Amino acid sequence: MTADRALLALGGDPAFVADLLGDLSEEYADRAASDGIWAARLWYVRELTRSTPHLFWNALRHGTPATRARLSASILAVVVTLSVITVAWLTRDGPPARLVVGAGLDSDEMVVNNVEPVQLSMRVLDAAGHRLKRPDVRYQRIAGAPIPVSNHGVIKCTQRGDAVVRASLVPLLRDFIIHCEPVRKIRDAGWGNFVVGQPPSTLSVDAIGLDSQPVTRIGARLRVQDSTIATLDSSGRLRPLRPGQTWIDIEIGDRRVDSFVTVYEPVRTFEGLSPDQRLVVAPIRLLRGASIRWPLPTGVFFLTLSADSSEAPPPRGFVGLGSGPSPIVQSPVRMSVAGPIMCTRMDESEPGALGAHCLSREPGAVLILTYSGPGGPNEIVGSLALERQEQR
Amino acid sequence: MSPASLGTLELATLLTVVRLRDKAYGLAIKRDLAARTGRDYSVGALYTTLQRLEDKGLLTSSHSEPLPVRGGRSRRHFTLTGAGARALRQAERHAASIWGGVGKTLRPKLA
């Protein structure tokens, strides 16, 4: 009998197995006579299945060490096999059910900024949303600008234009629009300065096409190098997290640039700054004819005054060395220092900003901001940033 | 043998062996248990219990002569041992003790 051999092979006690199977056979014969052979077979299989855990337990309790080891290995093998089958079944790939355009969210449009030939990004999903590997999708340009598209989806954008491309993978078809906007150069990109707690802001980028005209549609890939200082959300907006400086890698088509980002800590004044407060920014409100005096920390640092108002006149200045009150920048807003400090005016980094590089040897240095001169608004609102440099 | 160490199925099996006397073999015990308790224990569960009771010394077993049919097998018959009988009496006393004084409370009141 097969069951007999199987149960003994598993290590069951021969007497136990013989008695158990003997009783099952006797009952089976009775049931076959009264209920029919199929009902009896069904009962036999059910009873044997119900008894299996007890047979295993008997073998483990009464078997030899070799038997126990063999049985344990058998149980383990069954459990592992069932687990593997279950996992494979749950994660199995089904037939192609959906073509998804692009690497991110599904869209009916795709922007191509590459100058060099590039593979179109298309994902093939099954009904459960599993991504299928090595799908053999075919491509064909069916309308629009004469943009060369190969059967395998390699596209070469030699000029601006829009084309409709059909992707097919039997039985699926998907038409989508390709916006060819090849970028020759990224001229300017970046956000500049941020303050912790500010809402996220979007990248501003100035990309130039092959025809030397600005590119209007851009598909950029962004990566922040130090994500403890700032992060990028799914819309490409930068959120400042803590004071620091980091680079943002910006990739548009096959062009790549880095943008430097500084995140400042907001403070009310520069008084009482601790040594680890390296990047701080304070708000400034300056009425015409008034001046403010702020104590400055010791060390080497940059000072940058930025006016929020577009009415603020552009700065005009000259280099000044401090030994007593000494002007650094001369403009309607006058920035000067007093005390044991020496400053040099920095070149403008952006319109409307005044900058200075200072060395303050000991406490007592003071920054003086004065708003005077003709024209302009009655009040200037802005911010004053301080960036400490490491002293070696 | 402490009565507390006898499980429900063990106690029922011992009582069935007593009741069936010289006809106490696996299948007969299973049928009797099913008829009296309303539960259809698997053959494996029953034989595991019988084997455990034998290991405890409460039952002993012997094989009968082969059945007088073609290919007839010999059945394994079980008999209560002296220790088994003591365990049953102790279980009965234990049950009576814990049921003591409860009868009137559970008896339905007549209007």
Short mmCIF file of C-alpha atoms in Angstrom, two decimals:
data_model
loop_
_atom_site.label_atom_id
_atom_site.label_comp_id
_atom_site.label_asym_id
_atom_site.label_seq_id
_atom_site.Cartn_x
_atom_site.Cartn_y
_atom_site.Cartn_z
CA MET A 1 0.00 0.00 0.00
CA THR A 2 1.39 3.39 -0.98
CA ALA A 3 0.22 5.20 2.16
CA ASP A 4 1.80 2.49 4.28
CA ARG A 5 5.21 2.87 2.61
CA ALA A 6 5.03 6.65 2.67
CA LEU A 7 4.19 6.79 6.36
CA LEU A 8 6.93 4.31 7.24
CA ALA A 9 9.43 6.19 5.06
CA LEU A 10 8.63 9.33 7.02
CA GLY A 11 9.62 7.52 10.18
CA GLY A 12 6.26 6.48 11.61
CA ASP A 13 6.14 3.72 14.24
CA PRO A 14 5.40 0.51 12.21
CA ALA A 15 2.89 -0.81 14.78
CA PHE A 16 1.17 2.57 14.99
CA VAL A 17 1.00 2.86 11.20
CA ALA A 18 -0.24 -0.74 10.78
CA ASP A 19 -2.99 -0.33 13.36
CA LEU A 20 -4.09 3.02 12.01
CA LEU A 21 -4.18 1.93 8.38
CA GLY A 22 -5.84 -1.36 9.34
CA ASP A 23 -8.68 0.48 11.03
CA LEU A 24 -8.98 2.90 8.12
CA SER A 25 -9.21 -0.02 5.68
CA GLU A 26 -11.86 -1.73 7.76
CA GLU A 27 -13.97 1.40 7.93
CA TYR A 28 -13.35 2.02 4.23
CA ALA A 29 -14.72 -1.44 3.36
CA ASP A 30 -17.82 -0.82 5.46
CA ARG A 31 -18.41 2.59 3.89
CA ALA A 32 -17.79 1.31 0.35
CA ALA A 33 -20.45 -1.30 0.91
CA SER A 34 -22.97 1.14 2.36
CA ASP A 35 -22.22 4.55 0.73
CA GLY A 36 -20.45 3.60 -2.48
CA ILE A 37 -16.81 3.47 -3.45
CA TRP A 38 -16.33 7.17 -4.22
CA ALA A 39 -17.80 8.31 -0.94
CA ALA A 40 -15.58 5.77 0.82
CA ARG A 41 -12.48 7.01 -1.04
CA LEU A 42 -13.31 10.57 -0.19
CA TRP A 43 -13.69 9.64 3.45
CA TYR A 44 -10.39 7.71 3.38
CA VAL A 45 -8.43 10.63 1.97
CA ARG A 46 -10.06 13.05 4.43
CA GLU A 47 -9.34 10.79 7.39
CA LEU A 48 -5.73 10.24 6.32
CA THR A 49 -5.26 14.00 5.91
CA ARG A 50 -6.73 14.65 9.36
CA SER A 51 -4.45 12.03 10.86
CA THR A 52 -1.25 13.27 9.25
CA PRO A 53 -0.26 15.72 12.03
CA HIS A 54 -0.69 12.92 14.57
CA LEU A 55 1.46 10.62 12.46
CA PHE A 56 4.19 13.23 12.33
CA TRP A 57 3.94 13.73 16.06
CA ASN A 58 4.14 9.99 16.65
CA ALA A 59 7.21 9.71 14.44
CA LEU A 60 8.90 12.61 16.25
CA ARG A 61 8.16 11.13 19.67
CA HIS A 62 8.96 7.49 18.97
CA GLY A 63 11.40 7.63 16.07
CA THR A 64 15.18 7.27 16.19
CA PRO A 65 17.34 10.41 15.98
CA ALA A 66 17.92 9.67 12.29
CA THR A 67 14.19 9.38 11.76
CA ARG A 68 13.51 12.61 13.58
CA ALA A 69 16.16 14.40 11.54
CA ARG A 70 14.70 13.01 8.33
CA LEU A 71 11.19 14.00 9.32
CA SER A 72 12.25 17.48 10.41
CA ALA A 73 14.01 17.93 7.08
CA SER A 74 10.91 16.71 5.25
CA ILE A 75 8.64 19.12 7.15
CA LEU A 76 11.07 21.96 6.54
CA ALA A 77 11.26 21.10 2.85
CA VAL A 78 7.47 21.08 2.57
CA VAL A 79 7.16 24.40 4.42
CA VAL A 80 9.88 26.03 2.29
CA THR A 81 8.40 24.66 -0.92
CA LEU A 82 4.93 25.90 -0.03
CA SER A 83 6.34 29.30 0.94
CA VAL A 84 8.26 29.60 -2.31
CA ILE A 85 5.21 28.56 -4.32
CA THR A 86 3.04 31.05 -2.43
CA VAL A 87 5.49 33.92 -2.90
CA ALA A 88 5.99 33.05 -6.57
CA TRP A 89 2.24 32.90 -7.08
CA LEU A 90 1.65 36.21 -5.36
CA THR A 91 4.42 38.00 -7.26
CA ARG A 92 3.96 36.34 -10.61
CA ASP A 93 3.84 38.49 -13.68
CA GLY A 94 0.69 38.47 -15.73
CA PRO A 95 0.29 39.33 -19.40
CA PRO A 96 0.90 42.96 -20.45
CA ALA A 97 -2.10 45.07 -19.48
CA ARG A 98 -0.97 48.69 -19.62
CA LEU A 99 1.62 50.88 -21.34
CA VAL A 100 2.76 53.76 -19.14
CA VAL A 101 4.43 56.73 -20.82
CA GLY A 102 7.43 58.25 -19.03
CA ALA A 103 9.36 57.30 -15.95
CA GLY A 104 7.03 58.96 -13.48
CA LEU A 105 3.28 59.44 -13.53
CA ASP A 106 1.48 58.26 -16.60
CA SER A 107 0.96 61.01 -19.14
CA ASP A 108 -0.10 61.41 -22.74
CA GLU A 109 2.87 63.66 -23.35
CA MET A 110 6.61 63.32 -23.14
CA VAL A 111 9.19 66.10 -23.30
CA VAL A 112 12.52 65.23 -24.90
CA ASN A 113 15.29 67.76 -24.28
CA ASN A 114 18.11 65.54 -25.50
CA VAL A 115 20.27 66.49 -28.45
CA GLU A 116 21.79 63.02 -28.69
CA PRO A 117 19.61 60.00 -29.63
CA VAL A 118 17.71 58.75 -26.59
CA GLN A 119 15.52 55.77 -25.73
CA LEU A 120 11.90 56.71 -25.04
CA SER A 121 10.84 55.86 -21.52
CA MET A 122 7.95 53.40 -21.48
CA ARG A 123 6.88 50.97 -18.79
CA VAL A 124 4.80 47.87 -19.38
CA LEU A 125 2.62 46.74 -16.47
CA ASP A 126 0.47 43.70 -15.95
CA ALA A 127 -3.04 43.89 -14.49
CA ALA A 128 -1.65 43.74 -10.94
CA GLY A 129 0.70 46.67 -11.62
CA HIS A 130 3.89 44.59 -11.79
CA ARG A 131 6.47 46.02 -14.13
CA LEU A 132 7.32 43.50 -16.83
CA LYS A 133 10.94 43.03 -17.80
CA ARG A 134 12.27 43.14 -21.34
CA PRO A 135 8.98 43.98 -23.01
CA ASP A 136 9.30 44.14 -26.78
CA VAL A 137 7.46 47.40 -27.39
CA ARG A 138 7.40 48.71 -30.97
CA TYR A 139 7.24 52.42 -31.84
CA GLN A 140 6.06 54.33 -34.86
CA ARG A 141 5.65 58.04 -35.59
CA ILE A 142 2.13 58.46 -36.91
CA ALA A 143 1.66 62.25 -37.12
CA GLY A 144 3.25 65.63 -36.53
CA ALA A 145 6.76 66.90 -37.03
CA PRO A 146 9.18 64.64 -38.94
CA ILE A 147 11.03 63.43 -35.87
CA PRO A 148 12.99 60.22 -36.48
CA VAL A 149 11.78 57.42 -34.17
CA SER A 150 13.19 53.91 -34.51
CA ASN A 151 11.14 50.70 -34.12
CA HIS A 152 12.70 50.22 -30.72
CA GLY A 153 11.89 53.74 -29.54
CA VAL A 154 15.16 55.57 -30.04
CA ILE A 155 14.40 59.18 -30.87
CA LYS A 156 16.66 61.92 -32.18
CA CYS A 157 15.48 65.49 -31.68
CA THR A 158 17.26 67.65 -34.22
CA GLN A 159 14.76 70.51 -34.08
CA ARG A 160 11.77 71.74 -32.14
CA GLY A 161 8.47 70.09 -32.94
CA ASP A 162 5.68 67.89 -31.72
CA ALA A 163 4.88 64.43 -33.07
CA VAL A 164 2.40 61.72 -32.23
CA VAL A 165 4.06 58.36 -31.61
CA ARG A 166 2.31 55.00 -31.32
CA ALA A 167 3.69 52.38 -28.96
CA SER A 168 2.42 48.85 -29.51
CA LEU A 169 2.80 45.59 -27.68
CA VAL A 170 0.19 43.05 -28.79
CA PRO A 171 -2.61 43.50 -27.85
CA LEU A 172 -1.87 46.96 -26.42
CA LEU A 173 -1.67 50.27 -28.31
CA ARG A 174 -0.79 53.66 -26.87
CA ASP A 175 -0.56 56.97 -28.71
CA PHE A 176 1.26 59.86 -27.07
CA ILE A 177 2.73 63.22 -27.98
CA ILE A 178 6.46 63.81 -28.11
CA HIS A 179 7.55 67.40 -27.53
CA CYS A 180 11.00 67.69 -29.03
CA GLU A 181 12.77 70.62 -27.37
CA PRO A 182 16.48 69.89 -27.63
CA VAL A 183 18.56 71.86 -25.11
CA ARG A 184 21.98 73.01 -26.25
CA LYS A 185 22.93 74.79 -23.07
CA ILE A 186 21.68 75.46 -19.57
CA ARG A 187 22.55 79.10 -19.11
CA ASP A 188 21.40 79.78 -15.62
CA ALA A 189 19.73 77.64 -13.05
CA GLY A 190 19.22 77.71 -9.36
CA TRP A 191 17.38 79.06 -6.41
CA GLY A 192 20.11 80.91 -4.53
CA ASN A 193 19.42 81.51 -0.90
CA PHE A 194 16.82 79.97 1.37
CA VAL A 195 15.69 80.38 4.93
CA VAL A 196 14.74 77.48 7.18
CA GLY A 197 10.95 77.39 7.50
CA GLN A 198 10.26 78.99 4.14
CA PRO A 199 7.69 77.26 1.93
CA PRO A 200 9.19 75.16 -0.89
CA SER A 201 10.02 77.01 -4.08
CA THR A 202 10.38 75.92 -7.67
CA LEU A 203 13.55 75.80 -9.72
CA SER A 204 14.12 78.61 -12.11
CA VAL A 205 16.15 77.57 -15.11
CA ASP A 206 17.14 79.23 -18.32
CA ALA A 207 17.77 76.63 -21.02
CA ILE A 208 18.75 77.49 -24.57
CA GLY A 209 17.75 75.41 -27.57
CA LEU A 210 19.67 74.52 -30.73
CA ASP A 211 18.13 77.61 -32.36
CA SER A 212 19.54 79.80 -29.53
CA GLN A 213 16.03 80.54 -28.31
CA PRO A 214 14.83 79.80 -24.76
CA VAL A 215 13.34 76.34 -24.31
CA THR A 216 9.84 76.49 -22.87
CA ARG A 217 9.17 72.84 -22.07
CA ILE A 218 11.68 71.23 -19.81
CA GLY A 219 11.84 67.76 -18.32
CA ALA A 220 14.52 68.07 -15.66
CA ARG A 221 16.00 65.47 -13.32
CA LEU A 222 17.07 67.00 -10.03
CA ARG A 223 19.14 65.58 -7.20
CA VAL A 224 20.19 67.30 -4.01
CA GLN A 225 23.64 66.25 -2.84
CA ASP A 226 23.06 66.76 0.88
CA SER A 227 19.45 65.94 1.63
CA THR A 228 19.86 66.84 5.32
CA ILE A 229 20.12 70.51 4.27
CA ALA A 230 17.32 70.57 1.71
CA THR A 231 15.05 68.12 -0.07
CA LEU A 232 13.27 68.10 -3.40
CA ASP A 233 9.66 67.05 -3.57
CA SER A 234 8.03 65.19 -6.44
CA SER A 235 7.20 68.49 -8.18
CA GLY A 236 10.84 69.56 -8.14
CA ARG A 237 10.36 72.15 -5.42
CA LEU A 238 13.13 72.67 -2.89
CA ARG A 239 12.33 72.63 0.81
CA PRO A 240 15.05 74.04 3.13
CA LEU A 241 15.59 71.94 6.24
CA ARG A 242 18.63 73.20 8.15
CA PRO A 243 21.36 75.82 7.74
CA GLY A 244 24.06 74.71 5.34
CA GLN A 245 25.26 74.74 1.76
CA THR A 246 24.82 72.08 -0.85
CA TRP A 247 24.80 71.46 -4.59
CA ILE A 248 21.78 70.53 -6.66
CA ASP A 249 22.49 68.41 -9.75
CA ILE A 250 20.27 69.55 -12.60
CA GLU A 251 20.03 67.35 -15.67
CA ILE A 252 18.05 68.45 -18.68
CA GLY A 253 18.27 66.15 -21.67
CA ASP A 254 21.92 65.30 -21.98
CA ARG A 255 23.11 68.57 -20.40
CA ARG A 256 23.99 68.83 -16.75
CA VAL A 257 24.76 71.71 -14.37
CA ASP A 258 25.14 72.14 -10.64
CA SER A 259 23.41 74.84 -8.67
CA PHE A 260 24.71 76.03 -5.31
CA VAL A 261 22.15 76.49 -2.57
CA THR A 262 22.60 78.18 0.79
CA VAL A 263 20.10 77.71 3.58
CA TYR A 264 20.13 80.30 6.37
CA GLU A 265 18.81 80.18 9.90
CA PRO A 266 16.39 83.06 10.64
CA VAL A 267 17.45 85.33 13.55
CA ARG A 268 16.28 88.73 14.78
CA THR A 269 19.76 90.28 15.15
CA PHE A 270 23.38 89.17 15.05
CA GLU A 271 23.81 89.77 18.77
CA GLY A 272 24.66 86.74 20.89
CA LEU A 273 25.28 84.36 18.01
CA SER A 274 26.87 81.07 19.07
CA PRO A 275 29.96 79.85 17.18
CA ASP A 276 28.00 77.10 15.43
CA GLN A 277 25.50 79.57 13.95
CA ARG A 278 27.39 79.95 10.68
CA LEU A 279 24.58 80.93 8.33
CA VAL A 280 22.03 83.39 9.67
CA VAL A 281 19.72 85.98 8.19
CA ALA A 282 17.81 88.79 9.90
CA PRO A 283 14.99 91.02 8.63
CA ILE A 284 15.75 94.70 8.04
CA ARG A 285 13.34 97.66 8.00
CA LEU A 286 14.95 101.02 7.37
CA LEU A 287 13.10 104.34 7.17
CA ARG A 288 14.47 107.21 5.15
CA GLY A 289 16.87 109.22 7.26
CA ALA A 290 17.13 106.55 9.95
CA SER A 291 20.02 104.24 10.77
CA ILE A 292 20.44 101.03 12.71
CA ARG A 293 23.51 99.74 14.57
CA TRP A 294 24.03 96.04 15.06
CA PRO A 295 26.82 94.35 17.02
CA LEU A 296 28.80 91.95 14.88
CA PRO A 297 30.45 88.68 15.97
CA THR A 298 34.17 88.06 15.82
CA GLY A 299 35.80 86.08 13.02
CA VAL A 300 35.74 86.16 9.26
CA PHE A 301 32.36 86.45 7.58
CA PHE A 302 30.41 87.71 4.62
CA LEU A 303 27.60 90.25 5.01
CA THR A 304 24.92 90.56 2.35
CA LEU A 305 22.13 93.12 2.42
CA SER A 306 19.22 92.44 0.09
CA ALA A 307 16.26 94.75 -0.44
CA ASP A 308 12.92 93.06 -0.98
CA SER A 309 11.45 96.15 -2.61
CA SER A 310 12.02 96.50 -6.31
CA GLU A 311 11.99 100.24 -5.75
CA ALA A 312 15.26 99.99 -3.87
CA PRO A 313 17.92 101.70 -6.00
CA PRO A 314 20.88 99.64 -7.16
CA PRO A 315 23.98 99.99 -5.01
CA ARG A 316 27.01 102.05 -5.88
CA GLY A 317 30.04 101.64 -3.71
CA PHE A 318 33.76 101.64 -3.15
CA VAL A 319 36.27 99.72 -1.08
CA GLY A 320 36.76 100.92 2.46
CA LEU A 321 39.12 99.79 5.19
CA GLY A 322 37.95 100.14 8.72
CA SER A 323 39.77 102.06 11.38
CA GLY A 324 36.88 103.92 12.89
CA PRO A 325 33.55 104.30 11.05
CA SER A 326 34.32 103.34 7.53
CA PRO A 327 31.91 103.14 4.59
CA ILE A 328 31.87 99.86 2.72
CA VAL A 329 29.17 100.61 0.23
CA GLN A 330 27.79 103.93 -0.77
CA SER A 331 24.28 104.00 -2.09
CA PRO A 332 20.95 105.23 -0.81
CA VAL A 333 21.52 102.49 1.77
CA ARG A 334 24.88 103.06 3.35
CA MET A 335 26.56 100.14 5.02
CA SER A 336 29.48 100.91 7.30
CA VAL A 337 31.30 99.36 10.21
CA ALA A 338 32.95 100.65 13.34
CA GLY A 339 35.26 99.17 15.90
CA PRO A 340 37.95 96.49 15.59
CA ILE A 341 36.85 95.28 12.19
CA MET A 342 38.05 95.46 8.62
CA CYS A 343 35.75 94.93 5.64
CA THR A 344 36.06 94.80 1.87
CA ARG A 345 33.19 95.37 -0.48
CA MET A 346 32.25 92.34 -2.51
CA ASP A 347 31.17 92.45 -6.11
CA GLU A 348 27.44 92.32 -6.51
CA SER A 349 26.16 88.80 -6.66
CA GLU A 350 22.68 89.94 -7.62
CA PRO A 351 20.96 93.25 -8.37
CA GLY A 352 19.90 95.15 -5.30
CA ALA A 353 22.30 93.36 -2.96
CA LEU A 354 25.20 94.87 -1.05
CA GLY A 355 27.96 92.58 0.11
CA ALA A 356 31.06 92.81 2.25
CA HIS A 357 33.77 90.45 3.42
CA CYS A 358 34.81 91.25 6.99
CA LEU A 359 37.40 90.30 9.57
CA SER A 360 36.47 91.16 13.15
CA ARG A 361 39.39 90.46 15.48
CA GLU A 362 37.73 91.07 18.82
CA PRO A 363 34.30 91.93 20.26
CA GLY A 364 33.01 95.45 19.82
CA ALA A 365 32.57 95.65 16.08
CA VAL A 366 29.35 97.31 14.94
CA LEU A 367 27.47 97.40 11.65
CA ILE A 368 25.73 100.67 10.79
CA LEU A 369 23.02 100.84 8.13
CA THR A 370 21.76 104.24 7.07
CA TYR A 371 19.12 105.06 4.52
CA SER A 372 19.50 108.51 3.01
CA GLY A 373 19.64 110.18 -0.32
CA PRO A 374 17.07 111.34 -2.82
CA GLY A 375 14.42 109.20 -4.49
CA GLY A 376 13.26 105.74 -3.66
CA PRO A 377 10.63 104.56 -1.22
CA ASN A 378 10.17 105.93 2.30
CA GLU A 379 11.10 102.60 3.80
CA ILE A 380 13.36 99.84 2.68
CA VAL A 381 12.45 96.31 3.72
CA GLY A 382 14.97 93.57 3.24
CA SER A 383 17.25 91.11 4.90
CA LEU A 384 20.80 90.98 6.11
CA ALA A 385 22.60 87.66 5.82
CA LEU A 386 25.77 86.65 7.64
CA GLU A 387 27.89 83.73 6.51
CA ARG A 388 30.76 82.77 8.76
CA GLN A 389 33.86 81.27 7.25
CA GLU A 390 35.82 78.50 8.91
CA GLN A 391 38.98 79.89 10.50
CA ARG A 392 42.05 77.72 10.16
CA MET B 1 -2.03 9.22 38.32
CA SER B 2 -3.59 12.55 39.11
CA PRO B 3 -7.06 12.97 37.59
CA ALA B 4 -6.08 16.46 36.57
CA SER B 5 -3.50 14.97 34.23
CA LEU B 6 -6.19 13.08 32.28
CA GLY B 7 -7.44 15.04 29.33
CA THR B 8 -11.06 14.94 28.17
CA LEU B 9 -10.30 12.60 25.27
CA GLU B 10 -8.10 10.42 27.49
CA LEU B 11 -10.86 10.06 30.08
CA ALA B 12 -13.49 9.34 27.44
CA THR B 13 -11.19 6.76 25.80
CA LEU B 14 -10.51 4.97 29.07
CA LEU B 15 -14.24 4.81 29.81
CA THR B 16 -14.94 3.51 26.31
CA VAL B 17 -12.31 0.79 26.72
CA VAL B 18 -14.03 -0.25 29.95
CA ARG B 19 -17.43 -0.19 28.29
CA LEU B 20 -16.38 -2.23 25.21
CA ARG B 21 -14.49 -4.84 27.28
CA ASP B 22 -12.98 -7.43 24.87
CA LYS B 23 -14.20 -5.54 21.79
CA ALA B 24 -12.08 -2.46 22.51
CA TYR B 25 -10.00 -1.94 19.41
CA GLY B 26 -9.30 1.30 17.56
CA LEU B 27 -12.22 1.48 15.17
CA ALA B 28 -14.77 0.32 17.74
CA ILE B 29 -13.52 2.88 20.25
CA LYS B 30 -13.72 5.60 17.57
CA ARG B 31 -17.32 4.68 16.70
CA ASP B 32 -18.38 4.54 20.34
CA LEU B 33 -16.79 7.89 21.08
CA ALA B 34 -18.51 9.44 18.07
CA ALA B 35 -21.88 8.06 19.16
CA ARG B 36 -21.55 9.23 22.76
CA THR B 37 -19.76 12.55 22.40
CA GLY B 38 -21.02 13.60 18.97
CA ARG B 39 -17.46 14.31 17.90
CA ASP B 40 -15.78 12.53 15.02
CA TYR B 41 -12.18 12.20 16.22
CA SER B 42 -9.66 11.29 13.54
CA VAL B 43 -8.06 7.86 13.67
CA GLY B 44 -4.69 9.52 14.13
CA ALA B 45 -5.89 11.51 17.13
CA LEU B 46 -7.41 8.39 18.68
CA TYR B 47 -4.32 6.23 18.22
CA THR B 48 -2.08 8.99 19.56
CA THR B 49 -4.27 9.10 22.66
CA LEU B 50 -4.26 5.30 23.02
CA GLN B 51 -0.51 5.23 22.68
CA ARG B 52 -0.15 7.97 25.29
CA LEU B 53 -2.39 6.10 27.71
CA GLU B 54 -0.29 2.98 27.15
CA ASP B 55 2.87 4.98 27.84
CA LYS B 56 1.30 6.19 31.10
CA GLY B 57 0.56 2.59 32.04
CA LEU B 58 -3.22 3.07 32.10
CA LEU B 59 -3.86 0.76 29.17
CA THR B 60 -2.27 -2.36 27.81
CA SER B 61 -2.73 -3.84 24.35
CA SER B 62 -2.44 -7.15 22.55
CA HIS B 63 -3.05 -8.33 19.01
CA SER B 64 -5.99 -10.62 18.29
CA GLU B 65 -5.98 -13.60 15.99
CA PRO B 66 -6.25 -12.58 12.29
CA LEU B 67 -9.82 -12.01 11.18
CA PRO B 68 -11.39 -15.06 9.50
CA VAL B 69 -11.51 -13.43 6.07
CA ARG B 70 -9.13 -13.42 3.11
CA GLY B 71 -6.11 -11.32 4.01
CA GLY B 72 -7.70 -10.71 7.41
CA ARG B 73 -5.63 -8.64 9.77
CA SER B 74 -5.19 -8.94 13.47
CA ARG B 75 -6.75 -6.15 15.52
CA ARG B 76 -5.04 -4.47 18.40
CA HIS B 77 -7.20 -4.73 21.50
CA PHE B 78 -6.85 -2.51 24.52
CA THR B 79 -7.42 -3.40 28.15
CA LEU B 80 -7.58 -1.23 31.25
CA THR B 81 -4.73 -1.81 33.70
CA GLY B 82 -4.98 -1.59 37.47
CA ALA B 83 -3.42 1.88 37.31
CA GLY B 84 -6.02 2.80 34.69
CA ALA B 85 -8.84 1.65 36.93
CA ARG B 86 -7.45 3.67 39.86
CA ALA B 87 -7.11 6.71 37.63
CA LEU B 88 -10.75 6.40 36.57
CA ARG B 89 -12.02 6.05 40.15
CA GLN B 90 -9.94 9.03 41.16
CA ALA B 91 -11.29 11.02 38.24
CA GLU B 92 -14.84 10.08 39.23
CA ARG B 93 -14.25 11.17 42.84
CA HIS B 94 -12.63 14.35 41.62
CA ALA B 95 -15.61 15.08 39.37
CA ALA B 96 -18.09 14.32 42.14
CA SER B 97 -16.15 16.58 44.47
CA ILE B 98 -16.14 19.53 42.18
CA TRP B 99 -19.81 19.01 41.27
CA GLY B 100 -20.80 18.74 44.94
CA GLY B 101 -23.49 21.18 46.06
CA VAL B 102 -24.21 22.36 42.55
CA GLY B 103 -27.16 20.07 41.76
CA LYS B 104 -29.88 22.08 43.49
CA THR B 105 -28.63 25.31 42.05
CA LEU B 106 -28.79 24.02 38.49
CA ARG B 107 -32.12 22.19 38.94
CA PRO B 108 -34.93 24.19 37.27
CA LYS B 109 -37.43 25.76 39.68
CA LEU B 110 -41.01 24.56 39.39
CA ALA B 111 -43.73 27.12 39.46
#
